[in-house]
mmCIF file of C-alpha atoms in Angstrom:
data_model
loop_
_atom_site.group_PDB
_atom_site.id
_atom_site.type_symbol
_atom_site.label_atom_id
_atom_site.label_comp_id
_atom_site.label_asym_id
_atom_site.label_seq_id
_atom_site.Cartn_x
_atom_site.Cartn_y
_atom_site.Cartn_z
ATOM 1 C CA MET F 110 29.030 15.368 -71.546
ATOM 2 C CA GLY F 111 25.710 14.051 -72.766
ATOM 3 C CA ALA F 112 23.116 12.522 -70.505
ATOM 4 C CA SER F 113 22.684 9.395 -72.639
ATOM 5 C CA GLY F 114 25.530 7.455 -71.007
ATOM 6 C CA HIS F 115 27.625 7.362 -74.182
ATOM 7 C CA ASP F 116 31.293 8.265 -74.155
ATOM 8 C CA PRO F 117 31.918 12.010 -74.513
ATOM 9 C CA VAL F 118 32.674 13.239 -78.021
ATOM 10 C CA PRO F 119 36.363 14.045 -78.689
ATOM 11 C CA ASP F 120 35.750 17.797 -78.620
ATOM 12 C CA GLY F 121 33.435 17.738 -75.601
ATOM 13 C CA GLN F 122 33.706 20.351 -72.858
ATOM 14 C CA LEU F 123 33.591 20.345 -69.089
ATOM 15 C CA TYR F 124 32.145 23.284 -67.170
ATOM 16 C CA VAL F 125 32.940 24.413 -63.633
ATOM 17 C CA ASP F 126 30.928 26.965 -61.664
ATOM 18 C CA LEU F 127 33.606 29.340 -60.353
ATOM 19 C CA ARG F 128 31.020 31.055 -58.110
ATOM 20 C CA GLY F 129 32.103 34.481 -59.312
ATOM 21 C CA HIS F 130 28.658 36.075 -59.023
ATOM 22 C CA GLY F 131 27.127 34.198 -56.127
ATOM 23 C CA PRO F 132 27.385 34.315 -52.346
ATOM 24 C CA GLY F 133 30.558 33.139 -50.656
ATOM 25 C CA GLU F 134 34.150 32.978 -51.851
ATOM 26 C CA PRO F 135 34.944 32.280 -55.527
ATOM 27 C CA LEU F 136 36.186 28.806 -56.296
ATOM 28 C CA SER F 137 39.985 28.623 -56.112
ATOM 29 C CA ALA F 138 42.032 27.478 -59.082
ATOM 30 C CA GLY F 139 43.090 24.363 -57.180
ATOM 31 C CA ALA F 140 39.535 23.397 -56.307
ATOM 32 C CA ALA F 141 38.427 24.024 -59.886
ATOM 33 C CA LEU F 142 41.172 21.754 -61.199
ATOM 34 C CA ALA F 143 40.187 19.043 -58.720
ATOM 35 C CA HIS F 144 36.581 19.198 -59.985
ATOM 36 C CA LEU F 145 37.788 18.858 -63.565
ATOM 37 C CA LEU F 146 40.083 15.921 -62.786
ATOM 38 C CA VAL F 147 37.336 14.033 -60.990
ATOM 39 C CA GLY F 148 34.995 14.811 -63.882
ATOM 40 C CA LEU F 149 37.503 13.269 -66.257
ATOM 41 C CA GLY F 150 37.604 10.051 -64.255
ATOM 42 C CA VAL F 151 40.609 10.566 -61.952
ATOM 43 C CA PRO F 152 39.848 8.912 -58.576
ATOM 44 C CA ALA F 153 39.171 11.515 -55.903
ATOM 45 C CA ASP F 154 41.770 9.922 -53.618
ATOM 46 C CA ALA F 155 44.426 10.507 -56.279
ATOM 47 C CA VAL F 156 43.712 14.211 -56.634
ATOM 48 C CA PRO F 157 45.981 16.212 -54.318
ATOM 49 C CA SER F 158 44.586 19.156 -52.435
ATOM 50 C CA LEU F 159 46.334 21.892 -54.768
ATOM 51 C CA ASP F 160 46.545 24.380 -51.528
ATOM 52 C CA ARG F 161 47.179 23.892 -47.705
ATOM 53 C CA GLY F 162 43.824 25.377 -46.688
ATOM 54 C CA HIS F 163 41.899 22.722 -48.571
ATOM 55 C CA ALA F 164 44.169 19.988 -47.208
ATOM 56 C CA LEU F 165 43.509 21.222 -43.667
ATOM 57 C CA ARG F 166 39.767 21.072 -44.292
ATOM 58 C CA VAL F 167 40.096 17.461 -45.455
ATOM 59 C CA LEU F 168 42.105 16.676 -42.312
ATOM 60 C CA ALA F 169 39.548 18.432 -40.099
ATOM 61 C CA GLN F 170 36.700 16.436 -41.637
ATOM 62 C CA SER F 171 38.351 13.214 -40.461
ATOM 63 C CA ALA F 172 40.182 14.251 -37.285
ATOM 64 C CA GLY F 173 37.751 16.914 -36.106
ATOM 65 C CA GLU F 174 37.812 20.690 -36.258
ATOM 66 C CA ARG F 175 39.104 20.960 -32.693
ATOM 67 C CA ALA F 176 42.078 18.676 -33.375
ATOM 68 C CA VAL F 177 43.228 20.906 -36.230
ATOM 69 C CA ALA F 178 42.504 24.182 -34.444
ATOM 70 C CA ASP F 179 44.406 23.133 -31.304
ATOM 71 C CA GLU F 180 47.572 22.251 -33.270
ATOM 72 C CA LEU F 181 47.274 24.400 -36.360
ATOM 73 C CA THR F 182 51.014 24.626 -37.050
ATOM 74 C CA ALA F 183 51.547 20.887 -36.662
ATOM 75 C CA ALA F 184 48.445 20.216 -38.754
ATOM 76 C CA GLY F 185 49.896 22.340 -41.562
ATOM 77 C CA VAL F 186 53.135 20.370 -41.466
ATOM 78 C CA LEU F 187 51.151 17.116 -41.484
ATOM 79 C CA ALA F 188 49.193 18.273 -44.525
ATOM 80 C CA ASP F 189 52.455 19.017 -46.327
ATOM 81 C CA LEU F 190 53.950 15.640 -45.384
ATOM 82 C CA CYS F 191 50.829 13.977 -46.796
ATOM 83 C CA ASP F 192 51.366 15.825 -50.095
ATOM 84 C CA GLY F 193 47.767 17.031 -49.885
ATOM 85 C CA LEU F 194 46.481 13.570 -50.859
ATOM 86 C CA PRO F 195 42.974 13.047 -49.402
ATOM 87 C CA LEU F 196 43.581 9.350 -48.731
ATOM 88 C CA ALA F 197 46.847 10.114 -46.917
ATOM 89 C CA LEU F 198 45.159 12.844 -44.872
ATOM 90 C CA ARG F 199 42.331 10.518 -43.826
ATOM 91 C CA ILE F 200 44.782 7.772 -42.907
ATOM 92 C CA ALA F 201 46.815 10.308 -40.925
ATOM 93 C CA ALA F 202 43.673 11.330 -39.045
ATOM 94 C CA GLY F 203 43.057 7.686 -38.166
ATOM 95 C CA ALA F 204 46.648 7.290 -36.979
ATOM 96 C CA LEU F 205 46.438 10.160 -34.480
ATOM 97 C CA ASP F 206 46.726 9.128 -30.833
ATOM 98 C CA GLN F 207 43.747 11.042 -29.498
ATOM 99 C CA GLY F 208 44.820 10.340 -25.920
ATOM 100 C CA ALA F 209 48.131 12.161 -26.333
ATOM 101 C CA ARG F 210 48.625 15.790 -25.291
ATOM 102 C CA THR F 211 49.781 16.782 -28.778
ATOM 103 C CA PRO F 212 48.642 13.961 -31.087
ATOM 104 C CA THR F 213 49.303 15.815 -34.349
ATOM 105 C CA ALA F 214 52.792 16.973 -33.369
ATOM 106 C CA ASP F 215 53.562 13.449 -32.134
ATOM 107 C CA LEU F 216 52.527 11.948 -35.485
ATOM 108 C CA VAL F 217 54.620 14.511 -37.384
ATOM 109 C CA ALA F 218 57.645 13.607 -35.249
ATOM 110 C CA GLU F 219 57.017 9.885 -35.832
ATOM 111 C CA MET F 220 56.749 10.404 -39.594
ATOM 112 C CA CYS F 221 60.032 12.303 -39.640
ATOM 113 C CA ALA F 222 61.788 9.708 -37.485
ATOM 114 C CA ASP F 223 60.365 6.400 -38.711
ATOM 115 C CA GLY F 224 59.354 7.183 -42.291
ATOM 116 C CA LEU F 225 56.186 8.570 -43.787
ATOM 117 C CA LEU F 226 54.640 5.309 -44.926
ATOM 118 C CA ALA F 227 55.447 3.372 -41.746
ATOM 119 C CA ALA F 228 53.918 6.030 -39.511
ATOM 120 C CA LEU F 229 50.710 6.099 -41.549
ATOM 121 C CA GLY F 230 50.078 2.357 -41.328
ATOM 122 C CA VAL F 231 46.654 1.513 -39.915
ATOM 123 C CA HIS F 232 46.898 -1.612 -37.807
ATOM 124 C CA GLY F 233 44.173 -4.170 -38.349
ATOM 125 C CA ASP F 234 43.175 -2.859 -41.769
ATOM 126 C CA PRO F 235 45.845 -3.636 -44.403
ATOM 127 C CA ARG F 236 43.639 -2.151 -47.125
ATOM 128 C CA ALA F 237 43.875 1.290 -45.488
ATOM 129 C CA ARG F 238 47.574 1.597 -46.282
ATOM 130 C CA LEU F 239 49.139 3.989 -48.705
ATOM 131 C CA ASP F 240 51.620 1.475 -50.089
ATOM 132 C CA ILE F 241 48.709 -0.746 -51.109
ATOM 133 C CA SER F 242 46.918 2.188 -52.710
ATOM 134 C CA PHE F 243 50.067 3.264 -54.573
ATOM 135 C CA GLY F 244 50.683 -0.319 -55.574
ATOM 136 C CA TYR F 245 47.549 -0.484 -57.708
ATOM 137 C CA SER F 246 49.128 2.093 -60.000
ATOM 138 C CA TYR F 247 52.570 0.476 -59.797
ATOM 139 C CA ASP F 248 51.288 -3.010 -60.608
ATOM 140 C CA VAL F 249 49.894 -2.055 -64.011
ATOM 141 C CA LEU F 250 53.201 -0.569 -65.210
ATOM 142 C CA GLY F 251 55.489 -2.278 -67.662
ATOM 143 C CA ASP F 252 58.910 -3.537 -66.578
ATOM 144 C CA VAL F 253 60.695 -0.447 -67.895
ATOM 145 C CA GLU F 254 58.419 1.971 -66.048
ATOM 146 C CA ARG F 255 58.696 -0.046 -62.823
ATOM 147 C CA ARG F 256 62.484 -0.027 -62.986
ATOM 148 C CA LEU F 257 62.544 3.687 -63.685
ATOM 149 C CA PHE F 258 60.135 4.443 -60.837
ATOM 150 C CA ARG F 259 62.294 2.497 -58.375
ATOM 151 C CA LEU F 260 65.351 4.376 -59.616
ATOM 152 C CA LEU F 261 63.643 7.732 -59.062
ATOM 153 C CA GLY F 262 63.320 6.887 -55.382
ATOM 154 C CA THR F 263 67.097 6.600 -55.076
ATOM 155 C CA LEU F 264 68.141 9.749 -56.943
ATOM 156 C CA PRO F 265 69.169 12.687 -54.742
ATOM 157 C CA ALA F 266 66.911 15.340 -56.263
ATOM 158 C CA ARG F 267 63.118 15.435 -56.431
ATOM 159 C CA ASP F 268 63.051 17.848 -59.369
ATOM 160 C CA LEU F 269 64.684 15.864 -62.165
ATOM 161 C CA ALA F 270 65.244 16.527 -65.855
ATOM 162 C CA ALA F 271 64.767 13.704 -68.351
ATOM 163 C CA PRO F 272 68.438 13.793 -69.516
ATOM 164 C CA VAL F 273 69.613 13.361 -65.907
ATOM 165 C CA VAL F 274 67.254 10.421 -65.407
ATOM 166 C CA ALA F 275 68.368 8.916 -68.722
ATOM 167 C CA ALA F 276 72.007 9.045 -67.674
ATOM 168 C CA ALA F 277 71.266 7.428 -64.312
ATOM 169 C CA ALA F 278 69.096 4.734 -65.892
ATOM 170 C CA GLU F 279 71.518 4.140 -68.786
ATOM 171 C CA MET F 280 68.630 4.606 -71.210
ATOM 172 C CA THR F 281 68.091 6.839 -74.210
ATOM 173 C CA ILE F 282 66.413 10.171 -73.538
ATOM 174 C CA GLY F 283 63.562 9.212 -75.865
ATOM 175 C CA ALA F 284 62.824 6.013 -73.953
ATOM 176 C CA VAL F 285 62.988 7.848 -70.630
ATOM 177 C CA ARG F 286 60.606 10.532 -71.839
ATOM 178 C CA VAL F 287 58.059 7.899 -72.840
ATOM 179 C CA ALA F 288 58.420 6.084 -69.496
ATOM 180 C CA LEU F 289 58.153 9.295 -67.476
ATOM 181 C CA ARG F 290 54.993 10.284 -69.307
ATOM 182 C CA ARG F 291 53.481 6.900 -68.506
ATOM 183 C CA LEU F 292 54.437 7.333 -64.844
ATOM 184 C CA ALA F 293 52.809 10.769 -64.876
ATOM 185 C CA ASP F 294 49.666 9.293 -66.457
ATOM 186 C CA GLY F 295 49.574 6.828 -63.550
ATOM 187 C CA HIS F 296 49.928 9.687 -61.012
ATOM 188 C CA LEU F 297 53.226 8.283 -59.744
ATOM 189 C CA VAL F 298 55.270 11.315 -60.784
ATOM 190 C CA VAL F 299 54.359 14.946 -61.428
ATOM 191 C CA ARG F 300 55.340 16.670 -64.650
ATOM 192 C CA LEU F 301 56.600 20.157 -63.829
ATOM 193 C CA GLY F 302 56.909 21.336 -67.407
ATOM 194 C CA GLY F 303 59.264 20.670 -70.253
ATOM 195 C CA ASP F 304 61.484 17.717 -69.460
ATOM 196 C CA ARG F 305 61.335 18.136 -65.677
ATOM 197 C CA TYR F 306 59.554 15.753 -63.319
ATOM 198 C CA GLU F 307 59.096 15.425 -59.575
ATOM 199 C CA VAL F 308 58.481 12.490 -57.263
ATOM 200 C CA ARG F 309 56.810 13.839 -54.149
ATOM 201 C CA GLY F 310 57.393 12.773 -50.568
ATOM 202 C CA LEU F 311 55.130 9.785 -50.004
ATOM 203 C CA LEU F 312 55.577 8.338 -53.484
ATOM 204 C CA ARG F 313 59.319 8.986 -53.309
ATOM 205 C CA GLU F 314 59.528 6.949 -50.125
ATOM 206 C CA TYR F 315 57.406 4.210 -51.696
ATOM 207 C CA ALA F 316 59.767 4.089 -54.687
ATOM 208 C CA ARG F 317 62.769 3.936 -52.364
ATOM 209 C CA VAL F 318 61.236 1.030 -50.412
ATOM 210 C CA LEU F 319 60.658 -0.856 -53.661
ATOM 211 C CA ALA F 320 64.259 -0.183 -54.709
ATOM 212 C CA VAL F 321 65.583 -1.575 -51.414
ATOM 213 C CA GLU F 322 63.431 -4.682 -51.791
ATOM 214 C CA GLU F 323 64.781 -5.171 -55.304
ATOM 215 C CA GLN F 324 68.392 -4.761 -54.168
ATOM 216 C CA GLN F 325 67.893 -7.250 -51.358
ATOM 217 C CA HIS F 326 66.209 -9.690 -53.743
ATOM 218 C CA LEU F 327 63.062 -9.659 -51.642
ATOM 219 C CA PRO F 328 59.787 -10.735 -53.230
ATOM 220 C CA ALA F 329 58.115 -7.832 -54.980
ATOM 221 C CA ARG F 330 55.361 -6.263 -52.944
ATOM 222 C CA ARG F 331 52.270 -7.649 -54.620
ATOM 223 C CA VAL F 332 49.798 -5.236 -53.179
ATOM 224 C CA ARG F 333 46.748 -6.588 -54.951
ATOM 225 C CA GLN F 334 47.403 -10.072 -53.600
ATOM 226 C CA ALA F 335 48.151 -8.703 -50.134
ATOM 227 C CA GLY F 336 44.869 -6.847 -50.129
ATOM 228 C CA THR F 337 43.008 -9.947 -51.292
ATOM 229 C CA ASP F 338 44.602 -12.174 -48.666
ATOM 230 C CA ALA F 339 43.780 -9.721 -45.917
ATOM 231 C CA ALA F 340 40.165 -9.254 -46.958
#
């Protein structure tokens, strides 16, 4: 990218220092990809930590090194439940009951029992909620993509092929492929390759909550308005 502030040329290049000839460990593939995504304009909070070690470091930065070291196994499970998302990990750190004997294990148990999103709610700060963060991406979708995203939260498998989704949605495969690509562009689903897509834990639960609200004819969760009202 040039230093003039203009948009990068179509065939521009991004460079990452992999630290192959310097002191310390070489940069991992996951960390390199995260640098590239942020360089291309993807918000840092939307870039998942592409390995558990990096996710644990993000958790330790917010909860403290001692908290992670004392409950390393539970911290690893928590990192997995948070899908490696930095925002989720920071919210999880804020939700830990530091007065408990095993705060991390307690939070993991609460997430498994009460639901991932509910357990990660931060009382007194509605803006520090994952459903609000996810909702910014959901709100800009078209009606077709919103309906398909809600449907994905109700399907039994996380790893789904476009023809299977098309059959469940009663849509043509072509239309589903277009909608799934748009969902992937919005970081609401992950493209695994070919015609296969995945909705990961936290987003899958968010989609399922939206589907339940739709079935019960509840008002759609207008996260932008909720955030504005709470500010």
